[in-house]
XYZ file of C-alpha atoms in Angstrom:
694
model
C -14.095 -61.334 26.033
C -12.306 -62.108 29.334
C -10.235 -58.913 29.079
C -13.367 -56.776 28.826
C -14.738 -58.386 31.992
C -11.488 -57.587 33.800
C -11.524 -54.018 32.497
C -15.058 -53.467 33.731
C -14.097 -54.849 37.167
C -11.448 -52.150 37.628
C -11.853 -50.042 40.762
C -11.113 -46.396 39.873
C -9.881 -44.171 42.757
C -11.597 -40.808 43.273
C -12.234 -38.182 45.989
C -8.662 -38.174 47.363
C -8.077 -36.344 50.657
C -4.895 -36.029 52.704
C -5.187 -36.078 56.488
C -4.543 -32.742 58.257
C -1.002 -33.860 59.169
C -0.354 -35.166 55.644
C 0.474 -38.681 56.844
C -2.528 -40.552 55.437
C -4.760 -40.528 52.368
C -8.435 -41.404 52.314
C -10.256 -42.048 49.055
C -13.131 -43.944 47.504
C -13.259 -46.255 44.504
C -15.954 -47.162 42.026
C -16.316 -48.740 38.607
C -15.647 -46.702 35.496
C -18.088 -43.834 34.849
C -20.313 -44.910 37.765
C -21.003 -48.312 36.216
C -22.936 -50.942 38.137
C -22.064 -54.530 38.970
C -23.917 -57.302 37.165
C -27.599 -57.442 38.189
C -27.145 -54.392 40.468
C -29.591 -51.499 40.335
C -27.287 -49.108 42.156
C -23.627 -48.145 41.934
C -21.382 -49.243 44.792
C -18.189 -47.732 46.132
C -15.633 -48.504 48.844
C -13.486 -46.363 51.151
C -9.726 -46.919 51.258
C -6.983 -45.678 53.593
C -3.267 -45.451 52.720
C -0.080 -44.173 54.361
C 1.658 -41.260 52.655
C 4.954 -42.292 51.070
C 4.486 -45.984 51.944
C 4.259 -48.224 48.892
C 1.284 -50.586 48.549
C -0.194 -49.408 51.864
C -3.794 -48.933 50.706
C -6.353 -51.010 52.591
C -10.130 -51.169 52.357
C -12.123 -49.534 55.161
C -15.566 -50.551 53.908
C -16.773 -53.722 52.211
C -18.066 -52.294 48.939
C -21.641 -53.459 49.454
C -22.960 -49.879 49.620
C -22.194 -46.648 47.820
C -19.709 -45.242 50.366
C -18.140 -42.149 48.785
C -16.909 -38.540 49.153
C -14.820 -39.101 52.331
C -13.604 -36.069 54.337
C -11.173 -35.982 57.272
C -12.285 -34.281 60.472
C -10.312 -31.063 61.174
C -7.533 -30.868 63.756
C -6.265 -34.320 64.682
C -8.061 -35.997 61.801
C -9.249 -38.856 64.008
C -12.531 -39.404 62.125
C -13.776 -39.600 58.572
C -17.185 -38.438 57.394
C -18.617 -39.858 54.183
C -21.831 -40.244 52.237
C -23.576 -43.579 51.872
C -26.839 -45.219 50.803
C -26.622 -47.825 53.577
C -30.248 -47.184 54.491
C -31.444 -48.544 51.171
C -33.787 -51.518 51.492
C -36.384 -53.455 49.523
C -39.115 -50.971 50.435
C -36.813 -47.930 50.280
C -34.906 -47.917 46.994
C -33.106 -44.629 47.617
C -31.167 -43.448 50.648
C -28.586 -40.761 51.376
C -26.976 -40.055 54.735
C -23.778 -38.739 56.313
C -21.807 -41.296 58.311
C -18.810 -40.816 60.610
C -16.153 -43.496 60.992
C -13.437 -43.342 63.683
C -9.919 -43.906 62.356
C -7.711 -43.537 65.442
C -9.391 -46.498 67.135
C -11.594 -49.347 65.861
C -15.270 -48.610 65.602
C -18.357 -48.847 63.441
C -19.574 -46.079 61.169
C -22.591 -44.296 62.625
C -25.161 -42.194 60.810
C -25.362 -38.467 61.571
C -28.432 -37.905 59.418
C -31.435 -40.134 58.864
C -30.800 -43.231 56.750
C -34.473 -43.105 55.774
C -33.949 -39.900 53.795
C -34.343 -40.431 50.060
C -33.217 -37.004 48.875
C -29.587 -36.880 47.794
C -27.043 -35.054 49.944
C -25.371 -32.918 47.303
C -22.396 -31.780 49.390
C -21.124 -31.703 52.972
C -18.180 -30.092 54.799
C -16.874 -30.198 58.386
C -17.069 -27.015 60.410
C -13.459 -25.819 61.035
C -13.673 -26.752 64.743
C -14.893 -30.270 63.869
C -17.994 -29.989 66.077
C -20.606 -30.089 63.309
C -21.091 -30.673 59.593
C -22.905 -28.511 57.059
C -24.647 -30.151 54.123
C -27.011 -29.561 51.211
C -30.184 -31.561 50.699
C -33.754 -30.976 49.555
C -36.743 -31.433 51.842
C -38.129 -34.958 51.924
C -41.447 -35.595 50.197
C -44.435 -34.996 52.448
C -46.956 -37.751 53.088
C -49.448 -35.705 51.097
C -47.059 -35.606 48.124
C -46.440 -39.339 48.332
C -50.188 -39.964 48.479
C -50.780 -37.813 45.406
C -48.053 -39.611 43.474
C -49.466 -43.004 44.448
C -52.899 -41.918 43.235
C -51.327 -40.456 40.076
C -52.550 -37.004 41.029
C -49.105 -35.660 40.205
C -49.590 -32.930 37.606
C -46.436 -30.862 37.253
C -46.495 -27.093 36.730
C -43.137 -25.781 35.540
C -41.447 -23.766 38.285
C -43.737 -24.956 41.082
C -42.968 -27.469 43.848
C -39.298 -27.602 42.933
C -37.163 -29.621 45.401
C -34.861 -26.766 46.427
C -31.647 -27.710 48.193
C -31.417 -26.258 51.714
C -28.244 -25.473 53.645
C -28.340 -27.446 56.900
C -26.050 -28.061 59.875
C -25.971 -31.197 62.036
C -23.823 -31.626 65.155
C -21.880 -34.767 65.979
C -24.726 -36.138 68.053
C -26.713 -36.503 64.846
C -30.243 -35.529 63.962
C -32.362 -34.086 61.193
C -30.047 -31.167 60.495
C -31.001 -27.582 61.350
C -31.918 -25.497 58.311
C -29.624 -22.471 58.140
C -30.741 -21.333 54.692
C -34.151 -22.359 53.370
C -34.942 -19.675 50.785
C -37.193 -20.290 47.776
C -34.191 -20.769 45.537
C -31.787 -23.620 44.975
C -28.638 -23.604 47.141
C -25.814 -24.881 44.939
C -22.635 -24.641 47.007
C -21.232 -23.315 50.284
C -17.993 -22.660 52.179
C -17.206 -22.087 55.870
C -15.427 -19.005 57.171
C -12.189 -19.710 59.053
C -13.817 -19.160 62.454
C -16.874 -21.273 61.615
C -19.297 -18.471 62.499
C -20.403 -17.741 58.962
C -20.896 -19.551 55.704
C -20.840 -18.306 52.146
C -23.329 -19.948 49.842
C -24.638 -19.653 46.288
C -28.200 -19.783 44.979
C -29.975 -19.840 41.652
C -33.642 -19.385 40.797
C -34.583 -22.962 39.881
C -33.361 -26.514 40.350
C -32.861 -27.395 36.676
C -29.401 -27.523 35.121
C -30.069 -24.475 32.936
C -30.893 -22.059 35.765
C -27.398 -20.701 36.650
C -26.729 -19.967 32.992
C -30.101 -18.360 32.252
C -30.617 -16.402 35.476
C -27.137 -16.271 37.001
C -25.943 -17.113 40.507
C -26.189 -15.104 43.724
C -23.336 -15.305 46.234
C -24.381 -14.812 49.875
C -22.992 -14.869 53.405
C -25.042 -16.101 56.367
C -24.406 -15.859 60.099
C -24.847 -19.442 61.317
C -26.189 -18.468 64.758
C -28.539 -15.606 63.891
C -29.312 -16.837 60.352
C -29.020 -13.253 59.123
C -27.902 -13.331 55.497
C -26.708 -10.782 52.968
C -26.090 -11.023 49.270
C -22.492 -10.270 48.352
C -22.631 -10.287 44.559
C -24.687 -11.486 41.594
C -22.743 -13.437 38.959
C -24.117 -13.842 35.460
C -23.257 -17.507 35.064
C -22.084 -20.616 36.875
C -20.192 -20.530 40.191
C -18.525 -23.753 41.333
C -15.982 -24.816 43.955
C -16.697 -21.897 46.287
C -13.779 -21.256 48.682
C -13.509 -18.744 51.556
C -9.951 -17.666 52.359
C -9.115 -14.599 54.401
C -11.377 -11.719 53.394
C -12.176 -13.058 49.934
C -14.393 -15.624 48.297
C -13.015 -17.516 45.320
C -14.628 -19.764 42.721
C -14.223 -21.215 39.246
C -16.504 -20.018 36.463
C -16.716 -18.926 32.820
C -14.975 -15.672 31.903
C -17.027 -14.731 28.819
C -19.903 -12.612 30.126
C -23.305 -13.814 29.024
C -22.008 -17.132 27.686
C -21.801 -20.600 29.165
C -19.613 -21.693 26.237
C -16.431 -20.201 27.629
C -13.073 -20.992 29.142
C -13.085 -21.284 32.946
C -10.914 -19.180 35.223
C -10.659 -18.210 38.898
C -12.833 -15.341 40.157
C -13.006 -13.585 43.518
C -14.973 -11.020 45.509
C -14.190 -9.173 48.731
C -16.232 -10.015 51.834
C -16.782 -7.012 54.164
C -16.117 -7.779 57.832
C -19.639 -6.585 58.748
C -21.290 -8.241 55.787
C -24.259 -9.539 57.813
C -24.965 -6.256 59.612
C -26.870 -4.601 56.759
C -30.628 -4.125 57.133
C -31.285 -5.120 53.519
C -30.442 -8.752 52.824
C -30.304 -8.053 49.064
C -27.962 -5.095 49.442
C -24.765 -5.624 47.479
C -22.159 -3.135 46.304
C -19.509 -5.699 45.500
C -18.267 -6.721 42.081
C -16.448 -9.926 41.321
C -13.174 -10.034 39.400
C -11.575 -12.568 37.115
C -8.155 -12.943 38.733
C -6.365 -15.914 37.132
C -6.273 -18.392 34.253
C -8.327 -18.820 31.070
C -6.009 -16.816 28.823
C -3.878 -19.727 27.553
C -5.047 -22.487 29.900
C -8.125 -23.424 31.934
C -8.824 -23.671 35.667
C -11.262 -26.509 36.330
C -11.296 -26.974 40.139
C -10.438 -25.169 43.376
C -9.824 -26.376 46.910
C -8.031 -25.298 50.088
C -5.152 -26.965 51.894
C -6.014 -28.612 55.201
C -4.646 -25.567 57.046
C -7.033 -23.340 55.081
C -4.251 -20.886 54.260
C -3.538 -21.727 50.612
C -5.786 -22.210 47.608
C -5.072 -25.044 45.188
C -6.078 -24.986 41.528
C -6.412 -27.834 39.037
C -5.311 -26.452 35.678
C -5.435 -27.939 32.193
C -2.439 -26.427 30.414
C -2.434 -27.726 26.866
C -2.011 -31.487 27.177
C -0.633 -31.206 30.744
C -2.725 -31.671 33.897
C -1.384 -29.482 36.681
C -1.906 -28.605 40.343
C -0.943 -25.041 41.200
C -1.021 -22.677 44.152
C -3.214 -19.720 43.308
C -1.078 -17.195 45.180
C 2.130 -16.816 43.223
C 0.913 -19.264 40.578
C 3.400 -21.904 41.729
C 3.151 -25.207 39.843
C 3.226 -28.139 42.262
C 2.609 -30.931 39.765
C 2.563 -31.158 35.963
C 2.329 -34.187 33.661
C 0.825 -35.012 30.292
C -1.350 -37.595 31.997
C -4.936 -37.351 33.192
C -5.449 -36.478 36.870
C -8.413 -38.516 38.074
C -8.294 -36.946 41.554
C -5.806 -34.973 43.693
C -5.107 -33.180 46.963
C -2.157 -31.325 48.506
C -1.021 -30.006 51.894
C 1.992 -28.307 53.460
C 4.221 -30.152 55.878
C 4.142 -28.763 59.421
C 7.860 -27.957 59.699
C 8.700 -26.628 56.202
C 7.230 -25.140 53.056
C 7.363 -28.527 51.317
C 4.071 -29.590 49.720
C 2.835 -33.179 49.831
C 0.626 -34.250 46.953
C -1.721 -37.185 46.598
C -2.738 -37.919 43.004
C -4.778 -40.574 41.240
C -3.419 -40.926 37.731
C -2.810 -43.454 34.972
C -1.062 -43.988 31.657
C -1.645 -46.081 28.575
C -0.328 -49.246 30.280
C -1.345 -48.754 33.901
C -4.865 -48.276 35.297
C -5.501 -45.438 37.718
C -3.646 -45.802 41.016
C -3.056 -43.537 44.014
C 0.401 -42.002 44.410
C 2.039 -39.533 46.767
C 4.878 -37.221 45.872
C 6.236 -33.787 46.785
C 6.229 -30.489 44.921
C 10.028 -30.331 45.082
C 10.278 -33.313 42.740
C 10.164 -36.321 45.038
C 9.574 -39.786 43.640
C 6.064 -41.002 42.830
C 5.223 -43.634 45.461
C 2.391 -45.958 44.413
C 0.085 -46.629 47.364
C -2.555 -48.797 45.668
C -2.742 -51.843 43.387
C -6.291 -51.692 42.046
C -5.190 -52.715 38.543
C -2.957 -55.630 39.450
C -5.291 -58.263 37.950
C -4.784 -56.670 34.536
C -0.999 -56.523 34.670
C -0.150 -60.191 35.181
C 2.629 -61.647 33.010
C 3.967 -58.120 32.403
C 1.043 -57.266 30.140
C 1.470 -54.086 28.107
C -1.226 -52.312 26.130
C 0.818 -49.806 24.149
C 2.837 -46.611 24.044
C 1.803 -42.970 23.819
C 3.008 -40.258 21.456
C 1.852 -36.668 21.127
C 1.587 -35.638 17.498
C 1.477 -32.017 16.369
C 0.382 -30.347 13.160
C -1.071 -27.166 11.714
C -4.824 -26.762 11.328
C -6.165 -27.060 7.773
C -6.517 -23.273 7.588
C -2.943 -22.851 8.841
C -3.927 -20.527 11.690
C -3.314 -22.637 14.818
C -1.104 -25.467 16.062
C -2.816 -28.714 17.080
C -1.609 -31.405 19.489
C -3.152 -34.697 20.578
C -2.242 -38.193 21.835
C -1.645 -41.084 19.440
C -1.574 -44.499 21.133
C 0.296 -47.385 19.510
C -0.477 -51.023 20.389
C 2.290 -52.870 22.243
C 2.808 -55.191 19.267
C 4.034 -52.255 17.154
C 7.547 -52.568 15.729
C 9.138 -49.145 15.479
C 11.918 -47.424 13.610
C 14.835 -45.653 15.285
C 12.697 -42.485 15.129
C 10.091 -44.315 17.267
C 7.581 -44.435 14.445
C 5.900 -47.691 13.367
C 7.651 -49.710 10.652
C 4.359 -49.732 8.763
C 1.296 -47.486 9.215
C -1.197 -48.867 11.726
C -4.921 -49.653 11.527
C -6.309 -46.729 13.518
C -9.479 -45.816 15.384
C -10.037 -42.059 15.747
C -11.926 -41.560 19.042
C -13.309 -38.026 19.514
C -14.030 -36.583 22.960
C -17.299 -34.965 24.049
C -17.919 -31.518 25.402
C -16.951 -29.585 23.380
C -15.358 -27.938 26.456
C -13.375 -30.996 27.480
C -10.185 -32.700 26.376
C -8.223 -35.922 26.757
C -4.550 -36.360 27.453
C -2.774 -39.672 28.031
C -4.762 -42.007 30.282
C -5.484 -45.695 30.652
C -9.108 -45.118 29.614
C -8.383 -42.770 26.723
C -12.010 -42.007 25.913
C -15.014 -43.644 27.641
C -16.096 -47.116 28.714
C -12.539 -48.552 28.453
C -12.579 -48.777 24.656
C -8.952 -47.605 24.430
C -7.214 -50.489 26.269
C -9.604 -52.931 24.594
C -8.721 -51.710 21.094
C -5.009 -51.519 21.880
C -5.076 -55.115 23.122
C -6.500 -56.139 19.748
C -3.678 -54.444 17.863
C -5.359 -51.182 16.816
C -3.848 -47.725 17.238
C -5.997 -44.982 18.782
C -5.926 -41.286 17.880
C -7.521 -38.885 20.420
C -8.079 -35.560 18.604
C -8.106 -32.219 20.421
C -10.139 -29.670 18.494
C -10.934 -25.976 18.746
C -13.670 -25.425 21.331
C -12.000 -27.825 23.797
C -10.611 -27.005 27.243
C -6.966 -26.524 28.170
C -5.970 -23.636 25.911
C -7.896 -20.629 27.187
C -10.771 -18.437 26.093
C -9.771 -17.826 22.479
C -9.640 -21.596 21.946
C -12.891 -22.325 23.806
C -14.777 -19.508 22.050
C -14.413 -21.183 18.644
C -17.310 -23.440 19.704
C -19.718 -20.471 19.676
C -18.057 -18.497 16.880
C -18.125 -19.741 14.140
C -20.138 -22.487 15.897
C -19.887 -26.217 16.280
C -19.489 -28.539 13.293
C -17.015 -26.280 11.536
C -13.517 -25.796 12.942
C -13.906 -28.728 15.349
C -14.639 -31.047 12.419
C -11.774 -29.544 10.403
C -9.346 -30.140 13.298
C -10.347 -33.810 13.563
C -9.611 -34.170 9.856
C -6.299 -32.274 10.183
C -5.054 -34.465 13.021
C -6.157 -37.663 11.321
C -4.348 -36.515 8.180
C -1.233 -35.682 10.206
C -1.249 -39.219 11.642
C -1.448 -40.545 8.083
C 1.242 -38.246 6.652
C 3.629 -38.815 9.573
C 3.452 -42.577 9.070
C 1.424 -43.507 12.142
C -1.996 -44.321 10.665
C -2.859 -46.487 7.666
C -4.997 -44.332 5.338
C -6.816 -47.427 4.084
C -7.734 -48.678 7.564
C -9.414 -45.815 9.440
C -12.468 -45.828 11.733
C -13.962 -42.764 13.448
C -16.040 -42.828 16.622
C -16.895 -40.913 19.762
C -19.492 -40.137 22.402
C -21.779 -37.105 22.801
C -20.012 -34.247 20.968
C -17.670 -36.957 19.703
C -20.705 -38.831 18.393
C -21.914 -35.632 16.707
C -18.550 -35.188 14.960
C -18.573 -38.878 13.973
C -21.927 -38.339 12.239
C -20.465 -35.321 10.435
C -17.413 -37.318 9.373
C -19.846 -39.894 7.972
C -21.881 -37.521 5.783
C -18.719 -35.673 4.676
C -16.643 -38.814 4.218
C -13.657 -38.159 1.965
C -14.881 -34.707 0.864
C -11.767 -33.093 2.380
C -9.802 -34.152 -0.714
C -6.820 -35.521 1.219
C -6.924 -38.962 -0.373
C -8.429 -41.073 2.388
C -11.792 -41.809 3.967
C -13.229 -43.629 6.967
C -14.252 -47.230 6.396
C -16.570 -47.233 9.416
C -17.965 -44.853 12.027
C -19.214 -45.402 15.578
C -21.317 -42.419 16.707
C -22.413 -42.800 20.328
C -25.065 -40.531 21.899
C -24.446 -38.034 19.113
C -26.455 -35.166 17.628
C -27.655 -35.186 14.030
C -29.929 -32.082 13.934
C -28.952 -29.104 16.063
C -32.147 -27.031 16.028
C -34.050 -29.869 17.678
C -31.287 -30.201 20.285
C -32.065 -26.636 21.409
C -35.708 -27.690 21.772
C -35.347 -31.082 23.480
C -32.041 -31.352 25.362
C -31.883 -30.650 29.103
C -29.159 -28.117 28.222
C -31.025 -26.586 25.290
C -29.792 -23.087 26.208
C -26.223 -24.344 25.749
C -27.004 -26.107 22.493
C -28.452 -22.826 21.194
C -25.084 -21.158 21.866
C -23.370 -23.691 19.617
C -25.633 -22.888 16.655
C -24.664 -20.438 13.936
C -27.547 -18.039 14.583
C -29.008 -19.101 17.930
C -32.169 -20.796 19.140
C -34.801 -21.603 16.490
C -37.296 -19.190 18.044
C -34.800 -16.348 17.544
C -34.318 -17.046 13.811
C -36.163 -15.812 10.772
C -38.213 -18.393 8.909
C -35.969 -18.333 5.828
C -32.649 -18.400 7.742
C -31.059 -21.823 7.290
C -27.627 -21.112 8.754
C -28.296 -23.370 11.746
C -28.338 -26.301 9.351
C -24.589 -25.956 8.888
C -23.145 -28.684 11.045
C -26.288 -30.839 11.201
C -25.557 -34.221 9.640
C -29.173 -34.850 8.591
C -29.325 -31.608 6.615
C -26.203 -32.696 4.706
C -27.459 -36.212 4.043
C -29.366 -35.571 0.796
C -26.487 -33.639 -0.773
C -24.074 -36.424 0.162
C -26.355 -38.943 -1.558
C -26.659 -36.728 -4.640
C -22.873 -36.444 -4.901
C -22.502 -40.212 -4.656
C -20.545 -40.041 -1.404
C -19.580 -43.423 0.027
C -20.955 -43.553 3.556
C -18.875 -45.484 6.103
C -20.507 -48.451 7.810
C -22.310 -46.779 10.739
C -22.746 -48.270 14.220
C -25.146 -45.944 16.061
C -25.255 -46.368 19.853
C -27.685 -44.581 22.173
C -29.240 -44.753 25.643
C -33.033 -44.924 25.503
C -33.567 -42.434 28.372
C -30.893 -39.907 27.310
C -32.058 -36.370 28.196
C -28.794 -34.650 27.228
C -28.898 -35.926 23.632
C -32.381 -37.437 23.197
C -32.526 -40.694 21.262
C -34.529 -39.026 18.479
C -31.183 -37.681 17.230
C -30.017 -41.201 16.360
C -33.491 -42.262 15.274
C -33.465 -39.550 12.595
C -30.253 -40.896 11.071
C -31.608 -44.434 11.235
C -34.659 -43.334 9.228
C -32.476 -41.568 6.653
C -30.346 -44.679 6.160
C -33.399 -46.930 5.962
C -34.954 -44.781 3.250
C -31.691 -44.633 1.320
C -31.314 -48.409 1.372
C -34.979 -48.882 0.408
C -34.436 -46.727 -2.680
C -31.297 -48.693 -3.529
C -33.372 -51.865 -3.453
C -35.785 -50.327 -5.964
C -33.323 -49.030 -8.553
C -30.369 -51.290 -7.726
C -27.837 -48.772 -8.999
C -25.943 -48.251 -5.760
C -24.602 -50.328 -2.927
C -26.490 -50.326 0.352
C -25.014 -48.597 3.376
C -24.145 -50.979 6.203
C -25.497 -49.789 9.544
C -26.707 -50.860 12.979
C -28.890 -48.890 15.368
C -28.420 -50.079 18.959
C -30.647 -48.918 21.822
C -29.731 -49.447 25.486
C -32.940 -49.543 27.589
C -33.058 -47.581 30.877
C -29.764 -45.852 30.060
C -29.197 -42.103 30.026
C -26.386 -40.165 28.395
C -23.774 -42.396 30.047
C -24.124 -46.178 29.858
C -23.874 -47.798 33.303
C -25.397 -51.304 33.335
C -22.825 -54.096 33.251
C -24.375 -56.162 30.464
C -24.843 -53.064 28.343
C -21.190 -52.098 28.798
C -20.121 -55.617 27.837
C -22.272 -55.420 24.731
C -20.925 -51.938 23.944
C -17.274 -53.004 24.073
C -17.854 -56.273 22.216
C -19.885 -54.554 19.515
C -17.354 -51.723 19.034
C -14.386 -54.099 18.739
C -16.332 -56.335 16.362
C -17.364 -53.410 14.152
C -13.762 -52.213 13.882
C -12.474 -55.657 12.923
C -15.283 -56.237 10.424
C -14.533 -53.110 8.428
C -10.750 -52.591 8.682
C -9.661 -56.144 9.414
C -7.712 -57.574 12.356
C -5.192 -55.478 14.254
C -1.510 -56.199 14.752
C -0.678 -59.486 16.427
């Protein structure tokens, strides 16, 4: 499909940063979801520079042959840009990560500040406020002894030993190996400079695995850069991200439900004593952190500071709206029911006006970079990354937000419904006839989708719209954007219950309101969306509302939740989503965890004579988040069912396909796999609900 090729060629802007004077924007671009070019083993990314308020001013700074990303302006005059790149990669060195500096005020070549031979990833870097050095996080490189042992396959792993802890390092503008400022036997996760550049705050957790902050908590520290004296400020029982130092306080984003990772995220803070590094005991800490904003009816997902370092900016999901707010005074600078791919903001030098740079999209327009002002100035489009898709005034569709009550009548639901451009509508802006509809369910569960060009993952939305299908994007209890009460439904009563019911309620609302054709429905999704697609399959039509799904497309989905707690890299989190908890905490005769597991409902569905939808199961072979055994279990159940049908001949076989993508993890990234994915999904939809609108 030529359109699918064009969609997969789209450059998506990310990592937006305004220059200190607000007159320029630097950003990077890459393919959707970190996808790779054809035959490429590594993702690539380019740097772009644009002029604030000047239409179509974006120009490429790098050639896109390397993975140039995460650009940051130098403080003060902003005459240089630092960025990360794998330019040192070669045939004999397949990995590389280094910090480069590129002059902007005058022509020049990018030069490496750290060694291009380093293979360990640089997890984060930030300029010192005076612009004379850069702090960064990276693990120690493998020793020659370690490399020798690996080559000889003498590489036994003992859990908890020889972990590649990230160290906090500082390198000056002359370049070098980077002086280790913090090299404790713990993993450094994040850091932030003090305003004077003499100290840094940083966070640590016990181990390097993804579970560690949730199981053991996070310590927040301050270190004197010169003396390397450090003191712990506070211990936080959970995740700490986007650490910011402003004035005499540290701020971060983290969960607000104590002892749970399944929680809404809000802004937290802790006071930093002026003499914090003068204590004799580095573990001494009398401070307590406080939850200070958000997570009651909305969710704070990211924090940053303005270029002056005086104001804190917050990215907030407020229902279906994506917003940028100032933390102090809770002033809303930007708010739209459209996905914010990236953003930044700064104050003008001669007024309190705020300039914003945003990367956003809608159902018809791929993500582009815009600048605007908080006072309501026009949106000026700086980039044209999607121009190849919009020739001949091509339109993909229109967006509506439909609302309804939940099936239990206790909450109001809202979600996007996307109509293909070929739809003919009534005066009430509803389709003349109900539309063939694909229900695409988001992952998470703490996540949500609002209007965007890529309404789910892997550009399925514009592809399906172009073929004349409508797309419903449900928002269910347990998602982000509506605060702690909403998020907590995922852990109580647990996943597979109210989330499933809300998908059914919103699909039914689309049917009853005249948007969706009840006889032409497909359900699909990825990760948690794949899990809910499996549940919709084994419960097909049991809701009693007079319709059922003709086909389902579960991608990277769970089918048995106890085994997820045992095998997933976030097993601790999966245990929170179960009815009772981890299997090892349950009594032998307690089967409550089976509620919500599609495989445990399979036999009953067969006994009741339920009509399974045609199932297209998609999974990455190397998925550690949702191991492929989850899909393999459903494949075995369907095989056995069809084998029995062959023997007695009393029932019709279930149509299914089980598709494995070699080398892929939880997110599919290889070009040919993505082409197959899109082609297969569109073909499955057409096969089972017929062609879309012309």
